[in-house]
XYZ file of C-alpha atoms in Angstrom:
772
model
C -28.349 -28.756 -64.550
C -27.380 -29.599 -68.631
C -23.925 -27.822 -67.662
C -22.717 -30.098 -64.803
C -23.853 -32.911 -66.970
C -22.062 -31.808 -69.776
C -18.857 -30.720 -67.621
C -19.346 -34.631 -66.192
C -19.274 -36.125 -69.908
C -16.252 -33.880 -70.781
C -14.527 -34.805 -67.539
C -14.944 -38.828 -67.840
C -15.228 -38.588 -71.011
C -12.557 -41.955 -71.250
C -15.333 -43.500 -68.392
C -18.245 -43.075 -70.806
C -16.789 -44.696 -73.796
C -15.895 -48.114 -72.261
C -19.247 -47.893 -70.368
C -20.656 -47.376 -73.196
C -19.036 -50.055 -75.307
C -19.070 -52.823 -72.820
C -22.981 -52.385 -72.615
C -23.395 -52.040 -76.613
C -21.582 -55.856 -76.605
C -23.088 -57.242 -74.381
C -26.828 -55.895 -75.591
C -24.959 -56.883 -79.171
C -25.330 -61.083 -77.915
C -28.626 -61.410 -78.267
C -27.996 -61.059 -81.734
C -27.737 -64.546 -82.206
C -30.758 -65.349 -80.762
C -32.759 -63.612 -83.506
C -33.383 -66.417 -86.378
C -35.060 -65.410 -89.813
C -39.219 -67.190 -89.597
C -39.973 -68.974 -92.956
C -44.237 -69.183 -92.629
C -46.569 -67.495 -94.071
C -48.795 -67.618 -91.419
C -46.414 -65.321 -88.967
C -47.670 -62.669 -90.753
C -50.982 -62.860 -89.473
C -52.742 -62.055 -85.507
C -53.207 -65.614 -83.928
C -56.719 -64.631 -83.129
C -57.291 -63.865 -87.038
C -60.491 -64.282 -87.952
C -59.645 -65.485 -91.471
C -56.728 -67.965 -90.579
C -58.424 -69.588 -87.082
C -61.207 -70.264 -90.482
C -58.464 -71.892 -92.468
C -56.229 -73.702 -90.322
C -60.309 -75.217 -89.029
C -59.805 -76.709 -92.666
C -56.857 -77.605 -92.087
C -57.181 -79.803 -89.102
C -60.074 -81.291 -91.274
C -58.356 -82.415 -94.262
C -55.149 -83.209 -95.106
C -52.677 -80.292 -94.924
C -52.535 -78.533 -98.353
C -48.957 -76.430 -97.705
C -47.429 -77.529 -101.526
C -44.517 -77.992 -103.510
C -45.248 -77.683 -107.143
C -43.200 -78.565 -109.621
C -43.874 -77.778 -113.369
C -41.755 -79.646 -116.483
C -42.108 -77.601 -119.681
C -40.390 -79.843 -122.786
C -38.182 -76.529 -125.266
C -40.071 -78.700 -128.154
C -43.015 -80.499 -128.831
C -45.697 -81.555 -126.265
C -45.635 -83.780 -123.142
C -47.615 -86.968 -123.853
C -44.955 -88.927 -125.437
C -42.806 -91.701 -124.146
C -39.662 -89.198 -123.471
C -41.313 -87.159 -121.738
C -43.967 -89.086 -119.480
C -41.007 -91.701 -119.006
C -39.935 -88.595 -117.466
C -42.437 -86.930 -115.506
C -42.959 -90.447 -113.750
C -39.319 -90.638 -113.221
C -40.617 -87.750 -111.027
C -42.903 -88.114 -109.788
C -41.997 -91.422 -107.909
C -38.394 -89.998 -107.135
C -40.841 -87.206 -105.270
C -42.370 -88.944 -102.438
C -38.439 -89.220 -100.789
C -38.744 -84.915 -100.211
C -38.352 -84.313 -96.925
C -42.114 -84.829 -95.106
C -44.169 -85.422 -98.252
C -47.237 -87.578 -97.737
C -48.777 -87.249 -101.308
C -47.673 -86.615 -104.486
C -49.476 -86.164 -108.270
C -49.031 -85.917 -110.840
C -50.802 -87.381 -114.559
C -48.799 -90.614 -114.500
C -50.123 -91.343 -111.066
C -53.548 -89.834 -111.784
C -56.316 -92.441 -110.600
C -57.577 -93.867 -113.108
C -61.267 -95.783 -113.755
C -63.230 -98.142 -115.795
C -65.322 -100.660 -116.276
C -64.532 -104.193 -116.797
C -67.339 -106.251 -117.293
C -68.997 -105.833 -113.860
C -65.700 -104.402 -111.851
C -64.550 -101.737 -111.546
C -60.946 -101.295 -112.439
C -58.973 -98.708 -110.607
C -55.019 -98.313 -112.459
C -52.084 -95.296 -112.529
C -52.864 -93.942 -115.706
C -49.414 -94.131 -117.697
C -48.308 -97.013 -115.735
C -45.524 -99.632 -118.558
C -44.072 -95.551 -120.476
C -41.801 -97.888 -122.445
C -44.102 -100.279 -124.270
C -46.956 -97.593 -124.542
C -48.318 -97.809 -128.589
C -48.913 -95.214 -130.405
C -53.000 -95.766 -129.668
C -52.076 -95.911 -125.588
C -50.784 -92.477 -126.147
C -53.254 -90.495 -127.628
C -56.036 -92.628 -125.453
C -53.932 -91.253 -122.388
C -53.923 -87.962 -124.299
C -57.240 -88.242 -124.738
C -57.993 -89.527 -121.074
C -55.996 -86.077 -119.516
C -57.383 -83.695 -121.187
C -60.780 -84.090 -120.889
C -60.489 -84.708 -117.332
C -61.222 -81.566 -114.868
C -59.528 -82.129 -112.336
C -56.477 -82.816 -114.578
C -56.645 -80.143 -116.785
C -54.943 -76.998 -115.425
C -53.938 -77.937 -112.282
C -52.039 -81.043 -113.698
C -51.108 -80.262 -116.891
C -51.907 -77.448 -119.304
C -55.504 -77.044 -122.062
C -52.443 -77.724 -124.849
C -50.425 -80.066 -123.212
C -47.162 -78.355 -123.943
C -46.815 -78.613 -119.705
C -47.363 -80.552 -116.846
C -46.630 -80.841 -113.207
C -45.973 -82.930 -109.724
C -47.868 -81.338 -106.919
C -46.405 -82.425 -103.679
C -47.925 -82.052 -100.470
C -46.148 -81.113 -97.815
C -47.175 -81.605 -94.357
C -44.573 -80.307 -91.986
C -43.967 -81.833 -88.069
C -43.845 -78.675 -86.557
C -40.949 -79.171 -84.333
C -38.753 -76.954 -85.688
C -39.914 -74.769 -88.408
C -36.390 -72.757 -88.804
C -34.846 -75.452 -90.279
C -38.353 -78.344 -91.349
C -39.238 -75.444 -93.970
C -35.506 -75.015 -95.902
C -34.488 -78.609 -95.654
C -37.879 -78.965 -98.251
C -36.530 -76.793 -100.802
C -32.608 -77.777 -100.231
C -33.428 -81.853 -101.310
C -36.585 -80.229 -103.796
C -33.960 -78.017 -105.889
C -31.006 -80.619 -105.454
C -33.071 -83.229 -107.143
C -33.743 -81.321 -109.798
C -30.652 -80.028 -110.393
C -29.685 -83.875 -110.640
C -33.434 -84.241 -112.768
C -32.098 -81.419 -115.526
C -28.845 -82.392 -116.038
C -30.166 -85.970 -116.739
C -33.215 -84.361 -119.268
C -31.666 -81.028 -120.503
C -34.711 -80.713 -122.936
C -36.895 -80.230 -120.142
C -37.030 -76.697 -118.162
C -37.872 -77.277 -114.321
C -40.206 -74.756 -112.483
C -40.729 -74.914 -108.956
C -43.942 -73.118 -107.516
C -46.067 -73.795 -104.157
C -46.869 -72.448 -100.139
C -43.623 -74.189 -99.104
C -41.695 -72.443 -101.637
C -43.107 -68.957 -101.094
C -42.655 -69.762 -97.677
C -39.090 -69.760 -98.279
C -39.205 -67.480 -99.979
C -39.124 -64.797 -97.982
C -36.279 -65.214 -95.354
C -34.251 -65.423 -98.659
C -36.354 -61.774 -99.821
C -35.122 -60.505 -96.273
C -30.766 -62.058 -96.691
C -30.902 -60.911 -100.383
C -32.072 -57.735 -98.915
C -29.792 -57.281 -95.626
C -26.407 -58.239 -97.766
C -27.315 -56.016 -100.548
C -28.966 -52.842 -98.655
C -26.827 -52.120 -95.393
C -24.268 -52.019 -97.101
C -24.959 -49.575 -99.975
C -26.217 -47.540 -96.962
C -23.700 -47.735 -95.037
C -21.663 -46.411 -97.972
C -23.905 -43.536 -99.171
C -24.612 -42.264 -95.984
C -20.833 -42.767 -95.322
C -20.392 -40.609 -98.290
C -23.446 -38.118 -97.668
C -21.465 -36.854 -94.324
C -18.092 -36.384 -95.725
C -19.626 -34.048 -98.287
C -21.911 -32.499 -95.110
C -19.748 -32.524 -92.515
C -16.615 -31.475 -94.072
C -14.598 -33.365 -91.229
C -12.867 -37.526 -90.912
C -13.178 -37.500 -86.614
C -17.189 -36.477 -87.216
C -17.919 -39.122 -90.090
C -15.995 -41.997 -87.345
C -17.327 -40.616 -84.701
C -21.477 -40.646 -86.698
C -20.367 -44.273 -88.167
C -19.733 -44.582 -84.307
C -22.760 -44.186 -82.974
C -25.144 -45.772 -85.853
C -23.131 -48.954 -85.801
C -23.595 -49.412 -81.815
C -27.064 -48.666 -82.414
C -27.951 -50.979 -84.934
C -26.035 -53.334 -82.581
C -27.725 -52.700 -79.442
C -31.487 -52.213 -80.968
C -30.706 -55.661 -83.131
C -29.131 -57.266 -80.176
C -32.330 -56.604 -78.180
C -34.816 -57.624 -80.338
C -33.013 -60.863 -80.073
C -32.790 -61.248 -76.541
C -36.977 -61.118 -76.181
C -36.886 -63.299 -78.832
C -38.049 -61.808 -81.899
C -38.216 -63.933 -85.212
C -36.653 -61.709 -88.143
C -39.419 -61.288 -91.636
C -38.212 -59.239 -94.791
C -40.175 -55.822 -92.856
C -38.433 -56.510 -89.424
C -35.038 -57.412 -91.334
C -35.670 -53.659 -93.245
C -34.843 -52.676 -89.722
C -31.356 -52.205 -89.639
C -31.738 -49.638 -92.852
C -34.491 -47.795 -90.080
C -32.184 -47.881 -87.654
C -28.903 -46.032 -89.313
C -31.040 -43.991 -91.512
C -32.785 -42.387 -88.391
C -29.835 -42.233 -86.197
C -28.079 -40.246 -88.504
C -30.283 -37.068 -87.475
C -29.368 -36.855 -84.046
C -26.139 -37.469 -84.497
C -25.883 -35.012 -87.523
C -27.513 -32.019 -85.735
C -25.548 -31.821 -82.504
C -22.144 -32.275 -84.839
C -23.592 -29.430 -87.141
C -23.548 -27.066 -84.057
C -20.305 -28.243 -82.585
C -18.482 -27.433 -85.876
C -20.601 -24.168 -86.289
C -19.421 -22.931 -82.477
C -15.643 -24.235 -83.291
C -15.338 -22.489 -86.601
C -17.134 -19.590 -84.458
C -13.498 -19.643 -83.150
C -14.927 -21.555 -79.811
C -12.566 -24.354 -78.608
C -13.515 -27.647 -78.688
C -14.856 -28.392 -75.504
C -16.714 -25.115 -75.165
C -18.042 -26.200 -78.546
C -19.512 -29.143 -77.335
C -21.440 -28.547 -74.088
C -22.758 -25.225 -76.223
C -24.340 -28.124 -79.100
C -25.425 -30.374 -76.035
C -27.035 -26.942 -74.625
C -28.795 -25.936 -78.353
C -30.029 -29.784 -79.264
C -30.894 -31.901 -75.989
C -33.955 -30.810 -76.012
C -34.515 -30.924 -80.102
C -33.166 -33.866 -79.964
C -35.076 -35.433 -77.722
C -38.467 -34.507 -78.631
C -37.321 -35.978 -82.127
C -36.550 -39.085 -80.355
C -39.801 -38.813 -78.075
C -41.757 -37.928 -81.325
C -39.656 -40.583 -84.276
C -40.208 -43.626 -81.222
C -44.781 -42.862 -80.583
C -44.656 -43.311 -84.579
C -43.037 -46.388 -84.793
C -44.708 -47.715 -81.843
C -48.260 -46.851 -82.808
C -47.227 -49.889 -85.599
C -48.017 -52.496 -82.443
C -51.815 -51.430 -83.131
C -50.827 -53.087 -86.810
C -52.516 -56.375 -87.744
C -49.473 -57.427 -88.890
C -47.021 -59.195 -85.856
C -43.918 -58.239 -88.838
C -44.910 -55.093 -89.293
C -45.330 -54.791 -84.590
C -41.782 -56.274 -84.632
C -40.578 -53.421 -87.125
C -41.909 -50.458 -85.173
C -40.405 -51.983 -81.889
C -36.844 -53.052 -82.983
C -36.692 -49.706 -84.689
C -37.503 -47.734 -81.729
C -35.663 -49.241 -79.330
C -33.052 -48.433 -81.642
C -33.804 -44.972 -82.245
C -33.937 -45.000 -78.447
C -30.054 -46.204 -78.361
C -29.657 -44.041 -80.680
C -30.830 -40.769 -78.734
C -28.871 -42.087 -75.676
C -25.673 -42.694 -77.603
C -25.754 -39.093 -79.167
C -25.937 -37.184 -75.731
C -24.132 -39.650 -74.007
C -21.668 -41.177 -75.951
C -21.091 -38.440 -79.442
C -20.276 -35.514 -76.476
C -17.366 -37.481 -75.040
C -15.908 -39.049 -78.144
C -15.995 -36.317 -79.638
C -13.745 -34.942 -77.025
C -11.607 -37.580 -77.427
C -11.009 -37.404 -80.997
C -8.714 -34.761 -83.358
C -10.564 -32.027 -85.014
C -9.244 -29.401 -87.169
C -12.043 -26.764 -87.702
C -11.166 -23.380 -90.032
C -12.889 -20.563 -89.106
C -14.898 -19.500 -91.507
C -18.410 -18.477 -93.107
C -19.868 -22.093 -94.488
C -20.868 -21.921 -97.715
C -24.054 -23.763 -96.965
C -25.004 -21.445 -94.068
C -25.010 -18.063 -97.105
C -27.687 -20.864 -98.809
C -29.771 -20.521 -95.585
C -29.447 -17.180 -95.811
C -30.003 -16.972 -98.955
C -33.741 -19.128 -99.077
C -34.543 -17.812 -95.904
C -34.548 -13.941 -98.075
C -36.627 -15.429 -100.141
C -39.495 -17.051 -97.646
C -39.279 -13.708 -96.530
C -39.681 -11.653 -99.401
C -42.418 -13.590 -101.484
C -44.012 -15.072 -97.598
C -47.476 -14.401 -98.845
C -46.934 -15.742 -102.293
C -45.909 -18.905 -100.396
C -48.402 -18.847 -97.912
C -50.914 -18.706 -100.636
C -49.079 -20.936 -103.401
C -47.627 -24.037 -100.922
C -51.799 -23.573 -99.106
C -53.351 -24.422 -102.376
C -50.917 -27.442 -103.628
C -51.634 -28.767 -100.419
C -55.588 -28.848 -100.325
C -54.913 -29.851 -103.872
C -52.305 -32.937 -103.069
C -55.165 -33.728 -100.842
C -57.635 -33.634 -103.003
C -56.829 -36.535 -104.916
C -56.113 -38.749 -102.360
C -59.572 -41.042 -103.518
C -57.676 -41.389 -106.848
C -55.647 -44.452 -104.253
C -57.522 -47.805 -104.513
C -56.158 -50.594 -101.518
C -54.655 -53.435 -104.235
C -52.540 -55.981 -103.106
C -50.544 -59.180 -105.284
C -49.005 -61.476 -102.609
C -47.229 -62.881 -104.703
C -46.494 -59.666 -106.716
C -44.665 -58.624 -102.746
C -41.444 -60.271 -103.999
C -39.854 -59.268 -107.390
C -38.346 -60.778 -110.452
C -34.764 -61.463 -109.152
C -36.543 -63.713 -106.196
C -36.659 -66.683 -108.097
C -40.176 -68.236 -106.724
C -41.917 -65.036 -108.563
C -40.501 -65.311 -111.228
C -41.280 -68.967 -111.608
C -44.805 -69.120 -110.048
C -45.679 -66.181 -112.691
C -44.394 -68.785 -115.308
C -46.344 -71.361 -114.037
C -49.512 -69.642 -113.588
C -49.271 -67.994 -117.432
C -48.357 -72.686 -118.458
C -50.782 -74.978 -116.241
C -51.836 -73.427 -112.942
C -52.460 -70.429 -110.143
C -50.467 -70.162 -105.933
C -53.747 -68.463 -105.391
C -56.511 -71.191 -103.800
C -59.557 -70.661 -102.567
C -61.129 -73.563 -100.292
C -64.767 -74.074 -99.662
C -66.005 -76.793 -97.012
C -68.844 -77.882 -97.231
C -70.630 -79.876 -94.232
C -74.129 -82.156 -93.663
C -75.829 -82.655 -90.975
C -74.943 -86.111 -90.681
C -71.918 -88.776 -91.355
C -72.178 -89.982 -94.420
C -74.143 -86.927 -95.421
C -71.614 -86.480 -97.906
C -73.326 -88.887 -100.001
C -76.742 -87.542 -100.246
C -78.337 -87.024 -103.097
C -79.741 -83.306 -102.944
C -76.013 -82.022 -100.905
C -73.961 -83.755 -104.378
C -76.596 -81.862 -106.453
C -76.053 -78.774 -104.298
C -72.283 -79.073 -104.932
C -72.391 -80.315 -107.931
C -74.010 -76.863 -109.139
C -71.411 -74.719 -107.203
C -68.857 -76.238 -108.338
C -70.332 -75.910 -112.218
C -71.153 -72.049 -111.348
C -68.024 -71.780 -109.889
C -66.485 -72.703 -113.064
C -68.363 -70.496 -114.981
C -66.471 -67.026 -112.853
C -63.669 -65.601 -115.266
C -61.477 -65.673 -112.074
C -61.402 -69.718 -112.279
C -58.733 -71.233 -113.405
C -59.507 -75.429 -112.043
C -62.052 -76.535 -109.492
C -61.029 -79.470 -107.806
C -64.029 -81.242 -106.094
C -65.089 -85.018 -105.145
C -68.664 -85.009 -107.120
C -66.781 -85.720 -110.129
C -64.958 -88.579 -108.942
C -68.537 -89.829 -107.814
C -70.244 -88.451 -112.087
C -66.871 -90.513 -113.392
C -68.052 -93.787 -111.297
C -71.253 -93.424 -111.766
C -70.495 -94.005 -115.423
C -67.783 -96.489 -115.014
C -70.794 -98.981 -112.848
C -72.994 -98.119 -115.851
C -70.381 -99.582 -118.210
C -68.850 -96.954 -118.770
C -71.715 -95.152 -120.280
C -70.788 -90.864 -120.865
C -74.303 -91.043 -120.363
C -74.319 -91.221 -118.135
C -71.956 -89.652 -116.357
C -73.523 -87.685 -113.849
C -74.336 -88.012 -110.063
C -75.697 -91.179 -108.417
C -79.044 -90.413 -107.666
C -78.969 -93.070 -104.579
C -77.790 -92.621 -100.924
C -76.614 -96.056 -100.376
C -75.582 -96.384 -104.251
C -72.904 -93.111 -103.221
C -71.680 -94.715 -100.505
C -71.225 -97.425 -102.399
C -69.082 -96.066 -105.232
C -66.728 -94.162 -102.947
C -66.233 -96.938 -99.775
C -65.615 -99.688 -103.460
C -63.437 -96.424 -104.800
C -61.309 -96.097 -101.500
C -60.801 -99.307 -101.444
C -59.125 -99.182 -104.912
C -57.025 -96.530 -103.962
C -53.080 -96.903 -103.280
C -51.225 -95.349 -100.236
C -50.687 -92.151 -100.668
C -53.508 -91.168 -103.004
C -56.839 -91.231 -100.897
C -59.374 -88.759 -100.603
C -58.713 -87.352 -97.550
C -57.461 -84.245 -99.248
C -61.026 -83.930 -100.182
C -63.777 -86.160 -97.186
C -63.279 -85.401 -93.153
C -63.086 -89.094 -91.519
C -66.523 -89.447 -91.197
C -67.242 -88.264 -94.673
C -70.228 -85.488 -93.363
C -67.966 -82.690 -95.631
C -66.318 -82.235 -98.291
C -63.729 -79.508 -99.346
C -64.101 -77.848 -102.980
C -59.881 -77.075 -104.179
C -60.130 -73.995 -106.651
C -57.719 -72.048 -108.327
C -57.915 -69.013 -109.788
C -56.210 -66.465 -111.086
C -53.797 -63.652 -109.882
C -56.521 -61.527 -108.099
C -55.502 -58.470 -106.233
C -56.872 -57.977 -102.796
C -60.037 -56.164 -103.476
C -60.947 -58.884 -106.835
C -60.214 -61.825 -104.366
C -62.546 -60.460 -102.188
C -65.589 -59.742 -104.667
C -65.601 -63.532 -105.512
C -65.498 -64.788 -102.028
C -68.015 -61.710 -101.200
C -69.893 -63.642 -104.696
C -69.724 -67.273 -104.017
C -70.696 -66.608 -99.866
C -73.537 -64.954 -101.443
C -74.510 -68.106 -104.473
C -73.946 -70.168 -101.461
C -76.507 -68.401 -98.871
C -79.182 -68.352 -101.529
C -78.635 -71.822 -103.472
C -77.231 -73.716 -100.503
C -79.718 -74.051 -97.602
C -78.631 -76.586 -94.717
C -75.453 -76.620 -95.531
C -73.121 -75.213 -94.058
C -69.848 -74.027 -95.407
C -66.327 -72.420 -94.905
C -64.311 -70.658 -96.972
C -60.858 -69.414 -96.624
C -57.048 -70.040 -97.620
C -53.733 -67.767 -97.865
C -54.613 -65.609 -100.749
C -58.279 -65.059 -98.611
C -56.094 -64.015 -95.873
C -53.611 -61.873 -97.565
C -56.614 -59.724 -99.109
C -58.498 -59.413 -95.720
C -55.039 -58.670 -93.788
C -54.344 -55.483 -96.787
C -58.159 -53.897 -94.741
C -57.475 -54.809 -91.344
C -54.431 -53.765 -90.752
C -55.916 -49.865 -92.363
C -58.231 -49.709 -90.197
C -56.375 -50.207 -87.514
C -53.780 -48.012 -88.299
C -56.639 -45.483 -88.253
C -56.506 -45.857 -84.928
C -52.793 -45.428 -84.545
C -52.317 -43.179 -86.527
C -54.387 -40.455 -84.252
C -53.410 -41.731 -80.949
C -50.069 -40.906 -82.452
C -50.651 -37.500 -83.626
C -53.040 -37.171 -80.027
C -49.311 -38.202 -78.002
C -47.589 -35.672 -80.327
C -49.747 -33.342 -80.303
C -49.788 -33.257 -76.733
C -46.183 -33.484 -76.609
C -45.361 -30.182 -78.789
C -47.895 -28.196 -77.093
C -45.511 -28.430 -73.699
C -42.504 -28.488 -75.837
C -43.394 -24.792 -77.614
C -45.029 -23.974 -74.829
C -47.832 -22.651 -76.553
C -50.835 -24.048 -77.136
C -51.374 -21.640 -80.263
C -48.083 -23.366 -81.874
C -49.006 -26.720 -81.090
C -51.877 -27.111 -82.556
C -50.532 -24.300 -85.357
C -47.562 -27.259 -86.362
C -49.238 -30.359 -86.874
C -50.296 -28.796 -90.092
C -46.841 -28.719 -91.819
C -46.466 -32.267 -89.121
C -49.157 -33.544 -91.936
C -49.544 -32.045 -94.877
C -46.297 -33.979 -95.758
C -47.830 -37.418 -95.693
C -51.414 -35.757 -97.060
C -49.364 -34.775 -100.162
C -46.757 -37.834 -100.597
C -50.567 -39.962 -100.635
C -51.635 -37.286 -102.814
C -48.690 -37.995 -105.097
C -48.777 -41.585 -104.813
C -52.654 -41.499 -106.662
C -51.312 -39.487 -109.737
C -48.641 -41.749 -110.128
C -49.311 -44.861 -108.925
C -52.746 -44.899 -107.817
C -52.893 -48.599 -106.051
C -52.227 -49.206 -102.169
C -51.775 -51.792 -100.055
C -50.592 -53.486 -96.958
C -47.215 -51.886 -96.881
C -48.675 -48.202 -97.789
C -50.875 -48.449 -95.212
C -47.617 -47.684 -91.752
C -46.610 -45.089 -93.644
C -48.397 -42.711 -91.891
C -47.829 -43.493 -88.561
C -44.070 -44.997 -88.987
C -43.320 -40.998 -91.038
C -45.061 -38.902 -88.334
C -42.896 -39.214 -86.349
C -39.810 -38.902 -88.359
C -41.131 -35.687 -90.444
C -42.215 -34.196 -86.656
C -38.094 -33.784 -86.208
C -38.424 -30.051 -88.683
C -40.539 -28.974 -88.015
C -39.524 -29.446 -83.958
C -35.694 -28.000 -84.753
C -36.904 -25.187 -87.362
C -39.599 -24.410 -83.956
C -36.787 -24.136 -81.339
C -34.769 -22.243 -82.952
C -37.831 -20.185 -84.007
C -38.576 -20.104 -80.410
C -34.956 -18.916 -78.551
C -35.037 -16.379 -80.864
C -37.671 -14.972 -79.653
C -38.069 -15.811 -76.598
C -34.191 -15.345 -76.054
C -32.908 -13.479 -78.128
C -35.564 -10.741 -78.565
C -36.059 -10.620 -82.215
C -38.872 -10.336 -84.430
C -40.600 -13.124 -86.676
C -38.513 -11.976 -89.976
C -35.497 -12.089 -87.812
C -36.368 -15.315 -85.863
C -36.981 -16.928 -89.678
C -33.554 -15.548 -90.264
C -31.746 -17.087 -87.485
C -34.264 -20.215 -87.532
C -32.584 -21.242 -91.570
C -29.216 -19.461 -90.528
C -28.745 -22.220 -87.582
C -30.432 -24.889 -88.750
C -31.339 -25.296 -92.213
C -28.266 -26.073 -93.161
C -28.659 -30.054 -90.197
C -31.858 -30.031 -91.753
C -30.976 -30.145 -95.556
C -28.330 -32.874 -94.533
C -30.458 -34.806 -92.542
C -33.768 -34.822 -94.936
C -30.855 -35.756 -97.679
C -29.370 -38.587 -95.381
C -32.768 -39.598 -94.712
C -34.206 -39.645 -98.453
C -31.245 -41.936 -99.039
C -31.455 -43.753 -96.924
C -35.603 -44.310 -97.259
C -34.252 -44.575 -101.020
C -32.034 -47.683 -100.577
C -34.680 -49.052 -99.106
C -37.098 -48.903 -101.903
C -34.062 -51.237 -103.385
C -35.565 -53.927 -101.651
C -36.670 -57.468 -103.358
C -40.120 -57.273 -101.190
C -42.150 -55.500 -102.754
C -44.144 -54.059 -98.921
C -40.560 -52.796 -97.964
C -39.916 -51.176 -101.396
C -42.524 -49.317 -101.363
C -42.604 -48.520 -97.755
C -39.347 -47.182 -98.499
C -40.306 -45.027 -102.029
C -43.387 -43.139 -100.365
C -41.950 -42.451 -96.801
C -38.772 -41.138 -99.042
C -40.858 -38.950 -100.211
C -43.034 -37.934 -97.491
C -39.331 -37.042 -95.444
C -38.578 -34.176 -99.104
C -42.031 -32.908 -98.970
C -41.966 -31.845 -95.385
C -38.399 -30.188 -95.667
C -39.933 -27.772 -98.306
C -43.215 -27.361 -96.468
C -40.863 -26.651 -93.518
C -38.522 -24.425 -95.780
C -41.983 -22.455 -97.678
C -44.643 -23.246 -96.002
C -44.012 -23.212 -92.040
C -41.712 -19.770 -91.813
C -44.771 -17.718 -94.151
C -46.982 -19.241 -91.668
C -45.087 -18.365 -88.530
C -44.537 -14.245 -89.353
C -48.294 -14.123 -90.721
C -49.480 -15.782 -87.442
C -46.880 -12.636 -85.763
C -48.261 -10.064 -87.919
C -51.971 -10.712 -87.457
C -51.529 -10.720 -83.220
C -49.549 -7.010 -83.781
C -52.233 -6.077 -85.980
C -54.725 -7.516 -83.033
C -52.563 -5.654 -80.219
C -53.118 -2.664 -82.389
C -56.506 -2.245 -81.654
C -56.598 -1.252 -78.401
C -53.968 0.838 -78.939
C -56.209 3.001 -81.366
C -59.174 2.788 -79.768
C -57.559 4.476 -76.588
C -56.029 6.918 -78.524
């Protein structure tokens, strides 16, 4: 059957090439539909419980997606006429940012004070040009003693101040709305910096973070894919020593990427930093199929075969192994569908499609192209074959030592896996080459952080937030929160109630306390709200019927573990001290923190499913239950050793690494399948002993395994250079796993196979000795 297929391919080679190219370009047109999403919410499933809780908060209060602009004077503090004038200008200009619904800074902070029986509500900074030294001192004193401002809109040391712009995107076109906001903001800041060169300006916030995702994706695609192609071209030529073979492999790789990404476009996939790394992965994985086919083809020609016979021999030898390795790789990537992170599911599906196309191209298109391209191959013994013969002799001679030594090494690394701790910092998903990361870190050091956690406290009735008991519980919780080491700032309406109570009692500092009467508190709140200008109301803190209030807490940059611990102790405080008050807790940082934990649990299931499927496939493919089960050892050991190494040198794992086990399982199986298929071919077709079969496997597939390992590792190491930490960590650990897999398949698997054969032979001798 395979012989007829080979003859058909060779006979109709030009037709095969034309059909393939037409089909590829038709599929590739789907790439026009691929768009980058710039919404961090795409990282969460629609049924994510933390996301649903967060969206409920967003629906109850004003949305708090924001751009935060920090002014950093190169000399002095912000409380002088020059810098306050600049801050006021920036505050007023920020209202022009598209979709802005609120702008807050110390200049438009609604300062209150009493004037006889009246409550006066004015901007803290009004007529800047006419401010006296006493006015400046008064403004500074108010600002630095106002809990709603310090560590939110001004630094404690007065050496930096910020403007917080609340953005509410319409949601009609998420592809253009966010970038429109960011583009306008950057242009505005550029003009502002030209006018005020003595000020450094930094930007952060949720909208800037959203925009950083596509920026990181585009940066990776521009920088990494060309670099990966260059590495692959150099590697292929050095190993294959044939320009025609290198060209043929490159065509297959390019078509695989085009077809995989095009199909993703037809299915409506959105690109994120993880899924944008799919082309690099497809590029890397497609090489493996090509290398195995071309290595056998070139070796056959070097032994004297003509080109067409060598093509047929390569198809005969490699069709089943390439099919099996492609199938197991696809299963490994499809296991990412168990992930709780949609971008990882997209990555798995796109790469699986690309690998499928690479297989089809390798056994359909590649033989036809090779038949057309000119090949000049000298008959000689390949130096790399001599290298493999040397490795084979070493492994056979030292098989018992290697079996025990490698076994102990594997067990030793497995023992240190528990050193790994689950930890992530979502701001650090971006490396410092991304402006958002640099600016966010600097703003957090100077004034305020990006990390936050929001608490919604709900009373039992309309207007219930004015109830003294409710206010006291809220105030106690705010006080407790401010005393926590993780907290930078707390924004709560209880501080406003205290200030109003003081104002309405002649600004008596002793009465900076909560009203003790519900009606009085409600009247204060009504009077204050009626005095607020447009855009600066309390809808970001209080719901419409005044039955619930939001407390926004800004945190230092916390790891996943620290964030979850803070959420847990906050929840416990509320359960123990806020009886009768319904509390909801959420924020983007909380969702990301839970996501890492949820994803690890789901990917354990996904990896187990992939392992079972791959094991069943190997048992049938190798036609041996024993060998199929034994093959699990060299397939599971690489990722175990890799995580052990990670535990020694890094010791922190996060969202990205939770998918590596399932993803690499399908890849590392490739080496085992190719080695064992050649080993079994030697035993079953050539009746060779175990040691001779090991020699045969090394000589016939060892070079190809070395080449594919170097190429795969190089491809994933390119990914390790990504500006997006999830990609870089994933790429690095995958590359390490692939190299370890080759070492285990060369130094542990052959001694294991020989030991099993020797043990079987000893068992066969027992009945013979008994009967003699």
